mmCIF file of C-alpha atoms in Angstrom:
data_model
loop_
_atom_site.group_PDB
_atom_site.id
_atom_site.type_symbol
_atom_site.label_atom_id
_atom_site.label_comp_id
_atom_site.label_asym_id
_atom_site.label_seq_id
_atom_site.Cartn_x
_atom_site.Cartn_y
_atom_site.Cartn_z
ATOM 1 C CA MET A 1 -195.552 100.987 -10.513
ATOM 2 C CA THR A 2 -192.574 98.792 -9.183
ATOM 3 C CA SER A 3 -191.509 102.278 -6.955
ATOM 4 C CA GLN A 4 -194.426 102.129 -5.192
ATOM 5 C CA ILE A 5 -195.056 98.416 -3.752
ATOM 6 C CA GLU A 6 -194.408 98.419 -0.630
ATOM 7 C CA ILE A 7 -191.697 95.842 0.204
ATOM 8 C CA GLN A 8 -191.498 94.244 3.877
ATOM 9 C CA ARG A 9 -188.992 91.304 4.092
ATOM 10 C CA ILE A 10 -188.681 88.532 6.015
ATOM 11 C CA GLU A 11 -186.225 88.448 9.367
ATOM 12 C CA LYS A 12 -185.451 84.807 8.661
ATOM 13 C CA SER A 13 -185.740 82.952 5.513
ATOM 14 C CA LYS A 14 -186.660 79.129 5.947
ATOM 15 C CA ILE A 15 -185.029 78.652 2.619
ATOM 16 C CA ALA A 16 -182.247 77.018 4.205
ATOM 17 C CA SER A 17 -184.763 73.345 5.848
ATOM 18 C CA VAL A 18 -185.983 72.571 2.456
ATOM 19 C CA ASP A 19 -184.686 69.624 0.470
ATOM 20 C CA PHE A 20 -184.967 70.890 -3.381
ATOM 21 C CA ASN A 21 -184.180 67.816 -4.557
ATOM 22 C CA ASN A 22 -187.267 66.231 -3.437
ATOM 23 C CA LEU A 23 -190.178 68.867 -3.480
ATOM 24 C CA PRO A 24 -193.461 67.569 -3.145
ATOM 25 C CA PHE A 25 -195.597 69.589 -6.083
ATOM 26 C CA GLY A 26 -197.525 73.054 -4.263
ATOM 27 C CA SER A 27 -197.063 72.605 -0.628
ATOM 28 C CA VAL A 28 -193.734 74.220 0.444
ATOM 29 C CA TYR A 29 -194.154 78.239 0.500
ATOM 30 C CA SER A 30 -191.934 80.455 -0.310
ATOM 31 C CA ASP A 31 -190.829 83.268 2.890
ATOM 32 C CA HIS A 32 -192.796 86.280 0.449
ATOM 33 C CA MET A 33 -196.339 86.550 -1.319
ATOM 34 C CA LEU A 34 -197.546 89.836 -2.853
ATOM 35 C CA GLU A 35 -201.320 91.222 -1.641
ATOM 36 C CA CYS A 36 -203.332 93.899 -2.633
ATOM 37 C CA ASN A 37 -206.636 94.966 -1.369
ATOM 38 C CA PHE A 38 -209.918 96.591 -2.876
ATOM 39 C CA LYS A 39 -211.743 99.284 -0.541
ATOM 40 C CA ASN A 40 -213.347 102.138 -1.724
ATOM 41 C CA GLY A 41 -213.803 102.000 -5.210
ATOM 42 C CA ALA A 42 -210.331 101.041 -6.131
ATOM 43 C CA TRP A 43 -207.366 98.654 -5.738
ATOM 44 C CA GLN A 44 -204.433 100.172 -2.838
ATOM 45 C CA THR A 45 -200.469 99.738 -2.226
ATOM 46 C CA PRO A 46 -199.052 96.397 -3.241
ATOM 47 C CA VAL A 47 -197.565 95.147 -0.525
ATOM 48 C CA ILE A 48 -194.075 92.073 -0.621
ATOM 49 C CA LYS A 49 -195.095 90.736 2.875
ATOM 50 C CA PRO A 50 -193.592 87.906 4.962
ATOM 51 C CA PHE A 51 -196.227 84.384 3.882
ATOM 52 C CA ALA A 52 -197.985 84.091 6.806
ATOM 53 C CA PRO A 53 -201.789 83.052 7.941
ATOM 54 C CA ILE A 54 -205.192 85.995 6.738
ATOM 55 C CA SER A 55 -207.268 86.956 9.012
ATOM 56 C CA LEU A 56 -210.467 87.589 7.857
ATOM 57 C CA ASP A 57 -214.384 88.366 9.788
ATOM 58 C CA PRO A 58 -216.872 85.079 9.035
ATOM 59 C CA SER A 59 -219.077 87.139 8.084
ATOM 60 C CA SER A 60 -216.885 88.005 4.216
ATOM 61 C CA LYS A 61 -218.471 86.608 1.467
ATOM 62 C CA ILE A 62 -216.311 84.199 0.141
ATOM 63 C CA PHE A 63 -217.218 81.885 3.008
ATOM 64 C CA HIS A 64 -220.349 82.479 1.529
ATOM 65 C CA TYR A 65 -221.198 83.253 -1.567
ATOM 66 C CA GLY A 66 -217.841 82.025 -3.366
ATOM 67 C CA GLN A 67 -216.078 84.970 -5.806
ATOM 68 C CA SER A 68 -212.921 83.710 -5.894
ATOM 69 C CA ILE A 69 -210.506 83.134 -8.272
ATOM 70 C CA PHE A 70 -207.081 81.715 -9.382
ATOM 71 C CA GLU A 71 -204.155 81.358 -12.095
ATOM 72 C CA GLY A 72 -201.393 78.947 -12.347
ATOM 73 C CA MET A 73 -198.445 80.280 -13.488
ATOM 74 C CA LYS A 74 -194.619 78.856 -13.263
ATOM 75 C CA ALA A 75 -191.083 80.688 -13.383
ATOM 76 C CA TYR A 76 -187.944 79.201 -14.709
ATOM 77 C CA LYS A 77 -184.170 79.791 -14.351
ATOM 78 C CA ASP A 78 -182.045 78.959 -17.264
ATOM 79 C CA THR A 79 -178.111 78.260 -16.947
ATOM 80 C CA GLU A 80 -176.938 81.438 -16.984
ATOM 81 C CA ASN A 81 -179.254 82.107 -13.702
ATOM 82 C CA ASN A 82 -181.305 84.142 -15.894
ATOM 83 C CA THR A 83 -185.500 83.824 -14.252
ATOM 84 C CA LEU A 84 -188.344 82.965 -16.810
ATOM 85 C CA LEU A 85 -192.062 83.931 -17.338
ATOM 86 C CA PHE A 86 -194.412 81.516 -19.890
ATOM 87 C CA ARG A 87 -196.973 83.928 -21.597
ATOM 88 C CA PRO A 88 -197.718 85.486 -17.969
ATOM 89 C CA LEU A 89 -200.035 88.428 -20.071
ATOM 90 C CA ASP A 90 -202.408 85.111 -21.188
ATOM 91 C CA ASN A 91 -202.987 84.169 -17.022
ATOM 92 C CA TRP A 92 -203.829 88.222 -16.292
ATOM 93 C CA LYS A 93 -206.552 88.534 -19.510
ATOM 94 C CA ARG A 94 -207.816 85.328 -17.672
ATOM 95 C CA LEU A 95 -207.868 86.145 -14.721
ATOM 96 C CA ASN A 96 -209.715 89.418 -15.695
ATOM 97 C CA LYS A 97 -212.415 87.272 -17.587
ATOM 98 C CA SER A 98 -212.876 85.128 -14.843
ATOM 99 C CA ALA A 99 -212.977 88.487 -12.566
ATOM 100 C CA GLU A 100 -215.476 89.725 -14.615
ATOM 101 C CA ARG A 101 -217.682 86.595 -14.698
ATOM 102 C CA LEU A 102 -217.896 87.106 -11.000
ATOM 103 C CA MET A 103 -218.224 89.801 -10.341
ATOM 104 C CA ILE A 104 -214.955 91.008 -9.179
ATOM 105 C CA PRO A 105 -213.384 93.778 -9.818
ATOM 106 C CA GLN A 106 -210.670 93.616 -12.079
ATOM 107 C CA ILE A 107 -206.800 94.136 -11.368
ATOM 108 C CA PRO A 108 -204.727 96.114 -13.158
ATOM 109 C CA GLU A 109 -201.745 94.789 -15.474
ATOM 110 C CA GLU A 110 -198.987 96.931 -13.688
ATOM 111 C CA ILE A 111 -200.814 95.130 -10.375
ATOM 112 C CA PHE A 112 -199.843 92.015 -11.821
ATOM 113 C CA MET A 113 -197.091 92.042 -13.218
ATOM 114 C CA ASP A 114 -194.793 94.287 -11.537
ATOM 115 C CA GLY A 115 -195.972 92.257 -8.328
ATOM 116 C CA LEU A 116 -194.985 89.478 -9.520
ATOM 117 C CA LYS A 117 -191.516 89.911 -10.932
ATOM 118 C CA GLU A 118 -190.984 92.351 -8.257
ATOM 119 C CA LEU A 119 -192.305 89.458 -6.168
ATOM 120 C CA LEU A 120 -189.585 86.948 -7.665
ATOM 121 C CA LYS A 121 -186.499 88.613 -7.265
ATOM 122 C CA VAL A 122 -187.598 89.578 -3.786
ATOM 123 C CA ASP A 123 -188.036 85.521 -3.567
ATOM 124 C CA ASN A 124 -185.151 84.655 -6.258
ATOM 125 C CA ASP A 125 -183.684 81.828 -3.921
ATOM 126 C CA TRP A 126 -186.485 80.014 -4.192
ATOM 127 C CA ILE A 127 -186.908 79.381 -8.182
ATOM 128 C CA PRO A 128 -185.695 75.564 -8.005
ATOM 129 C CA THR A 129 -183.405 74.898 -10.506
ATOM 130 C CA ASN A 130 -183.396 70.645 -10.690
ATOM 131 C CA GLU A 131 -184.119 69.109 -13.741
ATOM 132 C CA GLY A 132 -188.440 69.359 -14.224
ATOM 133 C CA SER A 133 -188.804 71.357 -11.187
ATOM 134 C CA SER A 134 -189.898 75.183 -11.428
ATOM 135 C CA LEU A 135 -191.336 77.654 -9.062
ATOM 136 C CA TYR A 136 -195.235 77.435 -9.206
ATOM 137 C CA ILE A 137 -197.019 80.910 -8.786
ATOM 138 C CA ARG A 138 -200.562 80.629 -7.516
ATOM 139 C CA PRO A 139 -202.406 84.263 -8.319
ATOM 140 C CA PHE A 140 -205.506 84.866 -6.965
ATOM 141 C CA MET A 141 -208.905 87.085 -6.348
ATOM 142 C CA PHE A 142 -211.352 87.176 -3.401
ATOM 143 C CA ALA A 143 -214.553 88.791 -1.806
ATOM 144 C CA THR A 144 -213.045 90.279 2.085
ATOM 145 C CA GLY A 145 -216.082 92.395 2.139
ATOM 146 C CA SER A 146 -219.305 91.667 4.825
ATOM 147 C CA GLY A 147 -222.762 90.612 5.112
ATOM 148 C CA PHE A 148 -224.926 87.963 4.452
ATOM 149 C CA HIS A 149 -226.763 89.484 1.909
ATOM 150 C CA ALA A 150 -226.960 87.393 -1.013
ATOM 151 C CA SER A 151 -225.357 90.499 -3.974
ATOM 152 C CA PRO A 152 -220.851 91.084 -4.600
ATOM 153 C CA ALA A 153 -218.680 92.103 -2.153
ATOM 154 C CA ASN A 154 -218.075 96.116 -1.721
ATOM 155 C CA GLU A 155 -213.813 94.826 -1.095
ATOM 156 C CA TYR A 156 -211.369 91.999 -2.654
ATOM 157 C CA LYS A 157 -208.263 90.767 -1.814
ATOM 158 C CA PHE A 158 -205.254 89.904 -4.722
ATOM 159 C CA ILE A 159 -202.600 87.975 -3.614
ATOM 160 C CA ILE A 160 -199.414 85.996 -5.658
ATOM 161 C CA ALA A 161 -198.176 83.368 -2.951
ATOM 162 C CA THR A 162 -195.240 81.204 -4.829
ATOM 163 C CA ALA A 163 -194.498 77.537 -4.000
ATOM 164 C CA PRO A 164 -191.213 75.351 -5.069
ATOM 165 C CA SER A 165 -192.152 72.445 -6.505
ATOM 166 C CA GLY A 166 -191.899 68.901 -8.508
ATOM 167 C CA ALA A 167 -193.414 67.120 -10.886
ATOM 168 C CA TYR A 168 -196.762 67.232 -10.452
ATOM 169 C CA PHE A 169 -197.743 63.361 -12.007
ATOM 170 C CA ALA A 170 -195.790 60.665 -11.699
ATOM 171 C CA GLY A 171 -196.532 57.319 -13.019
ATOM 172 C CA LYS A 172 -199.684 55.760 -15.427
ATOM 173 C CA VAL A 173 -202.809 58.141 -15.068
ATOM 174 C CA LYS A 174 -205.338 55.966 -16.069
ATOM 175 C CA VAL A 175 -208.672 57.814 -16.243
ATOM 176 C CA LEU A 176 -212.534 56.922 -16.201
ATOM 177 C CA ILE A 177 -215.104 58.976 -18.739
ATOM 178 C CA GLU A 178 -218.253 60.132 -16.246
ATOM 179 C CA GLU A 179 -221.169 58.923 -17.471
ATOM 180 C CA LYS A 180 -223.492 61.265 -14.720
ATOM 181 C CA TYR A 181 -222.098 64.457 -12.910
ATOM 182 C CA ALA A 182 -220.598 67.222 -15.669
ATOM 183 C CA ARG A 183 -217.479 69.737 -14.537
ATOM 184 C CA ALA A 184 -219.890 72.549 -16.122
ATOM 185 C CA ALA A 185 -222.695 73.937 -18.191
ATOM 186 C CA ASN A 186 -223.973 76.581 -21.203
ATOM 187 C CA GLY A 187 -224.060 79.699 -19.392
ATOM 188 C CA GLY A 188 -222.320 78.649 -16.552
ATOM 189 C CA VAL A 189 -218.584 79.715 -15.307
ATOM 190 C CA GLY A 190 -216.892 76.929 -16.474
ATOM 191 C CA TYR A 191 -214.234 79.143 -18.807
ATOM 192 C CA ALA A 192 -213.630 80.790 -15.378
ATOM 193 C CA LYS A 193 -210.909 79.912 -13.417
ATOM 194 C CA ALA A 194 -213.566 80.325 -10.516
ATOM 195 C CA GLY A 195 -212.249 77.912 -6.936
ATOM 196 C CA GLY A 196 -216.441 76.462 -6.784
ATOM 197 C CA ASN A 197 -215.624 74.770 -10.230
ATOM 198 C CA TYR A 198 -212.587 72.651 -8.439
ATOM 199 C CA ALA A 199 -214.772 71.454 -5.598
ATOM 200 C CA ALA A 200 -217.586 70.512 -7.426
ATOM 201 C CA GLN A 201 -214.756 68.300 -9.534
ATOM 202 C CA PHE A 202 -213.806 66.024 -6.333
ATOM 203 C CA TYR A 203 -216.363 64.343 -5.464
ATOM 204 C CA PRO A 204 -217.156 62.364 -8.857
ATOM 205 C CA THR A 205 -213.277 62.492 -9.223
ATOM 206 C CA GLN A 206 -213.311 60.426 -5.998
ATOM 207 C CA LEU A 207 -216.305 58.052 -6.687
ATOM 208 C CA ALA A 208 -213.502 56.612 -9.536
ATOM 209 C CA MET A 209 -211.193 56.805 -8.006
ATOM 210 C CA ASP A 210 -212.426 53.701 -5.081
ATOM 211 C CA LYS A 211 -212.817 52.150 -8.592
ATOM 212 C CA GLY A 212 -209.638 52.384 -9.361
ATOM 213 C CA TYR A 213 -208.502 55.425 -11.777
ATOM 214 C CA ASN A 214 -206.847 58.202 -11.389
ATOM 215 C CA GLN A 215 -209.224 60.451 -12.845
ATOM 216 C CA VAL A 216 -212.474 61.528 -14.520
ATOM 217 C CA ILE A 217 -212.690 62.598 -18.101
ATOM 218 C CA TRP A 218 -215.300 65.200 -18.352
ATOM 219 C CA THR A 219 -218.819 64.719 -20.432
ATOM 220 C CA ASP A 220 -220.573 67.372 -21.423
ATOM 221 C CA ASP A 221 -223.249 68.068 -19.397
ATOM 222 C CA ASN A 222 -226.860 67.790 -21.574
ATOM 223 C CA THR A 223 -226.020 63.819 -23.917
ATOM 224 C CA HIS A 224 -222.670 63.057 -22.321
ATOM 225 C CA GLN A 225 -221.328 62.074 -24.994
ATOM 226 C CA PHE A 226 -218.508 64.417 -26.147
ATOM 227 C CA ILE A 227 -215.258 64.596 -24.765
ATOM 228 C CA GLU A 228 -214.114 67.983 -22.617
ATOM 229 C CA GLU A 229 -211.230 67.994 -20.144
ATOM 230 C CA ALA A 230 -209.179 65.849 -18.240
ATOM 231 C CA GLY A 231 -209.875 66.430 -14.831
ATOM 232 C CA ALA A 232 -208.640 70.378 -13.994
ATOM 233 C CA MET A 233 -207.348 70.009 -17.556
ATOM 234 C CA ASN A 234 -207.382 70.292 -21.474
ATOM 235 C CA ILE A 235 -207.382 67.734 -23.232
ATOM 236 C CA PHE A 236 -205.743 66.036 -26.415
ATOM 237 C CA ILE A 237 -206.627 62.631 -28.338
ATOM 238 C CA ARG A 238 -204.389 62.075 -31.171
ATOM 239 C CA ILE A 239 -205.951 59.298 -32.947
ATOM 240 C CA ASN A 240 -203.630 57.860 -36.083
ATOM 241 C CA ASP A 241 -201.650 61.003 -36.753
ATOM 242 C CA THR A 242 -203.969 63.807 -36.240
ATOM 243 C CA LEU A 243 -204.512 65.200 -32.550
ATOM 244 C CA ILE A 244 -207.963 66.872 -31.309
ATOM 245 C CA THR A 245 -209.081 68.622 -28.584
ATOM 246 C CA SER A 246 -212.204 70.238 -28.159
ATOM 247 C CA PRO A 247 -212.651 74.164 -28.934
ATOM 248 C CA THR A 248 -213.481 75.713 -26.071
ATOM 249 C CA SER A 249 -216.636 77.154 -24.715
ATOM 250 C CA ASP A 250 -218.911 78.750 -21.734
ATOM 251 C CA ARG A 251 -218.104 74.953 -20.134
ATOM 252 C CA ILE A 252 -214.039 74.699 -21.318
ATOM 253 C CA LEU A 253 -211.381 76.279 -19.760
ATOM 254 C CA ASP A 254 -209.492 78.510 -22.667
ATOM 255 C CA GLY A 255 -205.756 76.891 -21.465
ATOM 256 C CA ILE A 256 -202.479 78.619 -22.170
ATOM 257 C CA THR A 257 -201.185 75.412 -23.057
ATOM 258 C CA ARG A 258 -203.862 74.459 -24.616
ATOM 259 C CA LYS A 259 -203.080 76.873 -27.209
ATOM 260 C CA SER A 260 -199.248 76.260 -27.014
ATOM 261 C CA ILE A 261 -199.958 72.760 -28.075
ATOM 262 C CA LEU A 262 -201.851 73.614 -30.650
ATOM 263 C CA GLN A 263 -198.663 76.022 -32.817
ATOM 264 C CA ILE A 264 -196.542 73.538 -32.200
ATOM 265 C CA ALA A 265 -197.809 71.163 -32.679
ATOM 266 C CA GLU A 266 -199.043 73.160 -36.067
ATOM 267 C CA ASP A 267 -195.279 74.191 -36.912
ATOM 268 C CA ALA A 268 -194.033 71.050 -36.179
ATOM 269 C CA GLY A 269 -196.008 69.423 -39.044
ATOM 270 C CA ILE A 270 -198.888 67.136 -36.713
ATOM 271 C CA GLN A 271 -201.805 67.199 -38.036
ATOM 272 C CA THR A 272 -203.941 68.977 -35.255
ATOM 273 C CA GLU A 273 -207.758 69.393 -35.288
ATOM 274 C CA VAL A 274 -210.071 71.044 -32.631
ATOM 275 C CA ARG A 275 -213.700 69.640 -33.115
ATOM 276 C CA LYS A 276 -216.175 68.102 -30.889
ATOM 277 C CA ILE A 277 -215.118 64.370 -30.547
ATOM 278 C CA SER A 278 -217.998 61.493 -28.997
ATOM 279 C CA VAL A 279 -216.823 59.331 -26.604
ATOM 280 C CA GLY A 280 -218.355 56.695 -28.936
ATOM 281 C CA GLU A 281 -215.249 57.360 -31.420
ATOM 282 C CA VAL A 282 -212.841 57.917 -29.033
ATOM 283 C CA VAL A 283 -214.218 53.735 -27.992
ATOM 284 C CA GLU A 284 -214.117 52.826 -31.723
ATOM 285 C CA ALA A 285 -210.449 54.045 -32.420
ATOM 286 C CA ALA A 286 -209.562 51.976 -29.130
ATOM 287 C CA LYS A 287 -210.972 48.840 -30.312
ATOM 288 C CA ASN A 288 -209.742 49.112 -33.529
ATOM 289 C CA GLY A 289 -205.784 49.989 -32.660
ATOM 290 C CA ASN A 290 -206.152 53.728 -34.835
ATOM 291 C CA LEU A 291 -206.534 55.485 -30.815
ATOM 292 C CA LYS A 292 -202.779 55.714 -30.430
ATOM 293 C CA GLU A 293 -202.226 58.063 -27.058
ATOM 294 C CA MET A 294 -204.277 60.612 -24.889
ATOM 295 C CA PHE A 295 -203.059 63.578 -22.707
ATOM 296 C CA GLY A 296 -203.519 65.761 -20.724
ATOM 297 C CA ALA A 297 -202.391 69.592 -20.876
ATOM 298 C CA GLY A 298 -201.801 71.921 -18.140
ATOM 299 C CA THR A 299 -199.844 74.729 -16.355
ATOM 300 C CA ALA A 300 -198.886 72.386 -13.799
ATOM 301 C CA ALA A 301 -197.495 69.088 -15.624
ATOM 302 C CA VAL A 302 -197.231 70.628 -18.525
ATOM 303 C CA ILE A 303 -198.562 67.081 -20.393
ATOM 304 C CA SER A 304 -200.098 64.441 -18.810
ATOM 305 C CA PRO A 305 -199.711 60.798 -21.105
ATOM 306 C CA ILE A 306 -202.683 59.074 -19.992
ATOM 307 C CA ALA A 307 -202.366 55.327 -20.198
ATOM 308 C CA GLY A 308 -205.904 53.850 -20.539
ATOM 309 C CA PHE A 309 -209.329 54.650 -19.623
ATOM 310 C CA GLY A 310 -212.697 53.168 -18.767
ATOM 311 C CA TYR A 311 -216.164 52.985 -19.793
ATOM 312 C CA GLN A 312 -219.360 51.560 -19.533
ATOM 313 C CA GLU A 313 -217.363 48.590 -17.578
ATOM 314 C CA ASN A 314 -214.621 48.447 -20.107
ATOM 315 C CA ASP A 315 -211.135 48.937 -19.818
ATOM 316 C CA TYR A 316 -209.100 50.436 -23.147
ATOM 317 C CA GLU A 317 -205.390 50.248 -22.408
ATOM 318 C CA LEU A 318 -203.051 53.032 -24.891
ATOM 319 C CA PRO A 319 -200.223 51.502 -27.143
ATOM 320 C CA VAL A 320 -196.609 52.722 -25.237
ATOM 321 C CA LEU A 321 -195.506 54.783 -28.252
ATOM 322 C CA GLU A 322 -191.387 55.130 -28.442
ATOM 323 C CA ASN A 323 -191.745 58.800 -29.899
ATOM 324 C CA SER A 324 -195.246 59.834 -28.805
ATOM 325 C CA PHE A 325 -196.606 63.444 -29.855
ATOM 326 C CA ALA A 326 -197.022 64.001 -25.796
ATOM 327 C CA SER A 327 -193.439 63.272 -25.622
ATOM 328 C CA GLN A 328 -191.891 65.682 -28.384
ATOM 329 C CA LEU A 329 -194.916 68.326 -27.534
ATOM 330 C CA LYS A 330 -193.865 68.205 -23.912
ATOM 331 C CA LYS A 331 -190.003 68.470 -24.168
ATOM 332 C CA LYS A 332 -190.426 71.500 -27.041
ATOM 333 C CA ILE A 333 -192.768 73.651 -24.669
ATOM 334 C CA THR A 334 -190.417 73.213 -21.760
ATOM 335 C CA GLU A 335 -187.666 73.690 -23.851
ATOM 336 C CA ILE A 336 -188.970 77.265 -24.660
ATOM 337 C CA GLN A 337 -189.603 77.601 -20.759
ATOM 338 C CA THR A 338 -186.268 77.189 -19.793
ATOM 339 C CA ASN A 339 -184.803 78.608 -22.234
ATOM 340 C CA LYS A 340 -183.264 76.224 -23.885
ATOM 341 C CA VAL A 341 -184.282 76.268 -27.307
ATOM 342 C CA ALA A 342 -184.682 79.513 -29.586
ATOM 343 C CA ASP A 343 -188.765 81.437 -28.372
ATOM 344 C CA PRO A 344 -189.963 82.138 -32.076
ATOM 345 C CA TYR A 345 -193.445 83.200 -30.188
ATOM 346 C CA GLY A 346 -192.251 85.944 -28.258
ATOM 347 C CA TRP A 347 -193.394 83.916 -25.716
ATOM 348 C CA ARG A 348 -190.656 83.819 -22.284
ATOM 349 C CA VAL A 349 -190.434 86.833 -20.236
ATOM 350 C CA PHE A 350 -187.265 87.722 -18.919
ATOM 351 C CA VAL A 351 -187.773 88.757 -15.425
#
């Protein structure tokens, strides 16, 4: 497959203008991107080309019916200058799961994996080596076929773009437990990484920010009594010495970081529970001192500790712990990702 990828190199790299010591998250872009078009019922030859704007017809169905999905990944460098990926096949499988739900043709493994690896070789110098930095990778697919009729498109575009990035979050995160709006519903597309899921989060999140919070804790769409996700991340809650997370469902994303945390925690002897957890249980635990930690888990931030939460006009602070589960687990995952410790799970993939 690699021999079938066309490569069009940029005339002059812009890398010299980038300050790798002060990288924002996801807003500085590498020289190249991979593009592959679906038309006439088949995926065409992938092309690695200079990162540049895309030209689309105004009638392209992405603009009208929202057939758009994406993934989030990272590439890392170890001390020997090797390039590593973390569980990339899980991203490929989840992208195709999202594609199936939104009636987008699935991308073959060889286009996804060979295209990604070749892109990383072309833009190898863009992978940061600073502590805490990485090359953020954004594979995405969307409808390019034209027509105002409400039906799936007949043409699509698959792109992988990359961005050298620093840390996603900085400082303490304070969240508001949502009581009115819902991120997703049973039978919907909450488990898919569909662009519309995230667009629908922006308004209630802004309402929370207007009240002084950083993010929203999503609750179930029916009763708003059960904790589901934290912003665009899965959520973990530690009550005493038990780490709890909600089960995946139609409404909850099957997070790759989430799965990794559960495996590492169990192997470290941390008691874990995958079950529904009510808002009432969390509030009661906060009141009686049993609530020790809450944190979000996702590719961008890996683990984002929550310093406090608001619910029904009351604020609850979480204790500051010296050796928190969040810090232990984040250290272990990032050490596996960057080849600093053994990988007993086979999660690392060398490029």
